[in-house]
XYZ file of C-alpha atoms in Angstrom:
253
model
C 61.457 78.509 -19.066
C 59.961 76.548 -21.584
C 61.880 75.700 -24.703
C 59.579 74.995 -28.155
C 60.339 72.922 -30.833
C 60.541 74.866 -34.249
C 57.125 73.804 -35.411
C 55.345 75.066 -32.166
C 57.057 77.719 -31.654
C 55.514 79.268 -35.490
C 52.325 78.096 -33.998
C 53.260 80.706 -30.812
C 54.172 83.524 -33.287
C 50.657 83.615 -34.695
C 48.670 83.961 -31.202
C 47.703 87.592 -30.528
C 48.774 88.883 -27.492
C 46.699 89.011 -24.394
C 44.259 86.034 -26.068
C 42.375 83.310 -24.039
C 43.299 80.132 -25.472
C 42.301 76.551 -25.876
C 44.884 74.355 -26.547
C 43.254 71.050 -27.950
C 45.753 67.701 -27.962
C 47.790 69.990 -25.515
C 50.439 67.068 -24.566
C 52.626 67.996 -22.084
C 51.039 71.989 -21.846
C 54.512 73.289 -23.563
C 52.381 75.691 -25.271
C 50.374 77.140 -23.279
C 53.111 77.360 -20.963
C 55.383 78.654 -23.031
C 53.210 81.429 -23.951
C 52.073 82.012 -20.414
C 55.440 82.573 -18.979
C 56.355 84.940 -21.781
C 52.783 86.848 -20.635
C 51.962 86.509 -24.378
C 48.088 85.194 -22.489
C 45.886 85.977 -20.521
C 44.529 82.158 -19.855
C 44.647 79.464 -21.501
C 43.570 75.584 -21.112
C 45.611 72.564 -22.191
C 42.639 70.048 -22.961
C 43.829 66.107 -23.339
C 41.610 63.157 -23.888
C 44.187 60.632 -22.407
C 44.583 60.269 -18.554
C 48.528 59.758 -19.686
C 49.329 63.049 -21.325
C 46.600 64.891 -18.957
C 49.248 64.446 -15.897
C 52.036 65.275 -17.789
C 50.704 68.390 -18.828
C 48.984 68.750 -15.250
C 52.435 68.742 -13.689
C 54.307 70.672 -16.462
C 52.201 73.476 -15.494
C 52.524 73.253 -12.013
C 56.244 72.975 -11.475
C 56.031 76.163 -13.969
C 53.891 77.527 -11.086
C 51.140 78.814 -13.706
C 48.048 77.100 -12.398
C 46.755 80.404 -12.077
C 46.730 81.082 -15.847
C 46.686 77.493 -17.361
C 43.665 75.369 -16.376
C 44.791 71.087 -17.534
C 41.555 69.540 -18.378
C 40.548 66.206 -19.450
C 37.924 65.867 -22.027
C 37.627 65.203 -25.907
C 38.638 68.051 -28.073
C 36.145 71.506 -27.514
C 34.293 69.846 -24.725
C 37.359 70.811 -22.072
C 36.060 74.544 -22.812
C 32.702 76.603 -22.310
C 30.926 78.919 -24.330
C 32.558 82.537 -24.574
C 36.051 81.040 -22.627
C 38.364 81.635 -25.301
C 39.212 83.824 -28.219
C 41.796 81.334 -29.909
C 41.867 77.423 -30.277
C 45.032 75.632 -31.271
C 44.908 72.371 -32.647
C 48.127 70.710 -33.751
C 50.081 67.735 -34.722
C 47.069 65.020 -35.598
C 45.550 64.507 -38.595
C 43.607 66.715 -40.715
C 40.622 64.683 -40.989
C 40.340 64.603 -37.220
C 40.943 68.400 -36.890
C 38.243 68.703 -38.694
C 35.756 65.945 -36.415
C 36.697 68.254 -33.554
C 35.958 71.306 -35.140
C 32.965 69.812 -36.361
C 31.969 68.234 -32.923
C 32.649 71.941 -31.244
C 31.140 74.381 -33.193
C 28.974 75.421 -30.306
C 32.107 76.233 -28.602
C 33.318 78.662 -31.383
C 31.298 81.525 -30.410
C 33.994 83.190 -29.078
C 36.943 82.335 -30.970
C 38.425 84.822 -33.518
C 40.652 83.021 -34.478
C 41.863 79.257 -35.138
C 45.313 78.199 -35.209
C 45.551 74.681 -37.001
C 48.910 72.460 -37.642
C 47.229 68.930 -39.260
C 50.245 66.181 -39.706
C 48.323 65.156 -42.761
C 45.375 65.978 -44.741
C 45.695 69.404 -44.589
C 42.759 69.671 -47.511
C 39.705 68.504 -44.946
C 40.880 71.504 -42.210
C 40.897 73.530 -45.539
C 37.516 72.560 -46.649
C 36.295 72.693 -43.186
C 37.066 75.954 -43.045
C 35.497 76.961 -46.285
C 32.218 75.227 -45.655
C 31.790 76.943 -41.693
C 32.376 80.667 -42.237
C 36.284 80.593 -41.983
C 38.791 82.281 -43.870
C 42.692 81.345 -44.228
C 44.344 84.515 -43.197
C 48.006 82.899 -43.288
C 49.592 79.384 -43.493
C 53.164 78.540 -43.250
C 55.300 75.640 -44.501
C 58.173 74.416 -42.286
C 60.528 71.477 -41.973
C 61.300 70.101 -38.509
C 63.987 66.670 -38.679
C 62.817 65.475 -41.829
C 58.937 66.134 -41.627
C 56.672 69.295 -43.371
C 54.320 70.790 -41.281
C 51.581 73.070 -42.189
C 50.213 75.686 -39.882
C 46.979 77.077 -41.013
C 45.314 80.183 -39.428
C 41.705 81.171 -40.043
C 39.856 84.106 -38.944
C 35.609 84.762 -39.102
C 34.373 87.033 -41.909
C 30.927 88.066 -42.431
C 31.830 87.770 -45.886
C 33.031 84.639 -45.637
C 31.686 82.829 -48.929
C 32.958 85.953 -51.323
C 36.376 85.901 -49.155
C 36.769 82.316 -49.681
C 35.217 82.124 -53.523
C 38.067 84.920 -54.178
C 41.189 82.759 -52.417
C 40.468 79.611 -54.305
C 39.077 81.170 -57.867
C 40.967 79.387 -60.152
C 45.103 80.764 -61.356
C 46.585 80.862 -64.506
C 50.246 79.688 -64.577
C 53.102 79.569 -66.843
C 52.085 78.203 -69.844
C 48.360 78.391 -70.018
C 48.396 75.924 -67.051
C 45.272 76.766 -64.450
C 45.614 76.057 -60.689
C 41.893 74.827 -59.914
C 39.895 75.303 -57.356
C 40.535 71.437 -55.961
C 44.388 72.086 -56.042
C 44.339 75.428 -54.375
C 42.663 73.268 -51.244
C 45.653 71.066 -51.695
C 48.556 72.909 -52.266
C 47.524 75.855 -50.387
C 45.717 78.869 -51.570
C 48.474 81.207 -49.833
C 51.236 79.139 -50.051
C 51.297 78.395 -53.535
C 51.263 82.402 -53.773
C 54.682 82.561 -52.263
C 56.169 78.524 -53.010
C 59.988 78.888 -51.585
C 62.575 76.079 -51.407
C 60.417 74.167 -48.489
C 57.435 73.882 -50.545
C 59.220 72.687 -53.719
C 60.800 70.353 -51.238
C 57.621 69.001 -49.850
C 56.077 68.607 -53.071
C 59.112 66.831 -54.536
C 58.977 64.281 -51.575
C 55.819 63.466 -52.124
C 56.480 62.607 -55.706
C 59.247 60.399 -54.338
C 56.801 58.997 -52.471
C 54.181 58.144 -55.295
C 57.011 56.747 -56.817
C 57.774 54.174 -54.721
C 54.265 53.351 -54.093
C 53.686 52.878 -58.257
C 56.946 50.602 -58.033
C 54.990 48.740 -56.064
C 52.440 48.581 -58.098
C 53.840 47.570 -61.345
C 54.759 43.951 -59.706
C 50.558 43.824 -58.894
C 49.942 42.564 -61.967
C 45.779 42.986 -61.399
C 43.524 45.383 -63.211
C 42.596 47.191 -59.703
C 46.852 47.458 -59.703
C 46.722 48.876 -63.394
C 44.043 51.161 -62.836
C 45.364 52.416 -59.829
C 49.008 52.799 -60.403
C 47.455 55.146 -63.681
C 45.821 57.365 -61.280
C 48.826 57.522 -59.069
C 51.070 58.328 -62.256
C 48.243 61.408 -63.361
C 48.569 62.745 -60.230
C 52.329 62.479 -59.823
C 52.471 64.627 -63.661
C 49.939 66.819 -62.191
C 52.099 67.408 -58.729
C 55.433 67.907 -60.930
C 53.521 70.262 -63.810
C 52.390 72.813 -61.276
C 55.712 72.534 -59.210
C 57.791 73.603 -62.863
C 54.763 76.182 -63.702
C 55.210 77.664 -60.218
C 59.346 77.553 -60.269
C 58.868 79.761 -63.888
C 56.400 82.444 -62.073
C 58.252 85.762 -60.907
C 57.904 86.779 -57.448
């Protein structure tokens, strides 16, 4: 049987049992197949754009001897599926903003779906305003760490009160301190996860002020305005990522 690495196999957990899925970016089909032989679906399609990936997948599910339940198609993103197919896409392990293009480029194939499964690499803020600005609402997300890297999974479910849902998740927090978590933070840190921040999100957050710090090191040898001006936005930001990480540590579970 299929093994899963840690990041999809969080991805599996949050696929209802007995769902049709879409699998977009499928790779080799390790998810779908994994979640076929475990009769966790009830069919499912591993879509790939590239002819490469496409046969890998193709045989994957074959030598699994699951052609029956997983359907390998070629295509870009939602166009591998038809209207009403499926009840749950998956889309993981690209970028956010792209996510968000295929979303975008599908929403006539969302009729269906109840529910959308999401892991961006980066840019997990466009998926989040994606979501916001179609009818979506974040039901969970999860933060793991997988040989170094952070991974988000996102999952979003309709509402037919989608705009009050959504106005309610990212209204505005106090934090320790008279320190508010706005609106445009929420949709970056996470309006769930920074309800529940454990070791892996201070983590994250703390790498990615590593991160800015390098880049302002950089900087600082620029010697421009444009590096000046920059490297002051970068520093703001870096505060700003650090203030809410300390406000956060000091809030009680």
């Amino acid at each position: 049987m299929v093994k899963l690495s840690k990041r999809l196999q969080t991805i599996a957990s949050f696929v209802p049992p007995g769902s049709a899925v879409a699998d977009i970016g499928s790779d080799h089909a390790l998810l779908p197949v994994y979640l076929a032989e475990r009769g966790r679906v009830s069919f499912a399609v591993a879509g790939e754009i590239n002819a490469g990936p496409f046969e890998a997948a193709d045989k994957q599910v074959k030598m699994a001897g699951l052609s029956n339940i997983v359907q390998v198609r070629l295509g870009d993103g939602l166009a591998v599926v038809e209207p009403g197919e499926v009840d749950v896409v998956t889309i993981a392990g690209m970028g956010g903003s792209l996510i968000a293009h295929i979303l975008e480029e599908g929403q006539q194939k969302l009729g269906s779906v109840r529910k959308l499964i999401l892991q961006p690499n980066v840019g997990e803020d466009q998926v989040r305003l994606w979501l916001m600005a179609h009818g979506w609402v974040l039901e969970n997300e999860v933060l793991l760490e997988e040989d170094g890297k952070y991974y988000e999974v996102l999952c979003a479910v309709r509402s037919a009160n989608a705009d009050q849902d959504n106005l309610d998740l990212y209204r505005p927090r106090p934090l320790d301190g008279g320190v508010m978590l706005e609106t445009p933070e929420l949709i970056r840190f996470g309006p769930i996860l920074s309800t529940r921040p454990d070791e892996s999100f201070y983590d994250r957050w703390s790498s990615e002020i590593e991160k800015l710090d390098k880049i302002m090191d950089g900087l600082e040898k620029g010697g421009t305005e444009a590096a000046r001006k920059r490297w002051q936005e970068m520093n703001d930001e870096r505060n700003r990522i650090e203030e809410v990480i300390q406000c956060l540590r000091k809030v009680k579970p």
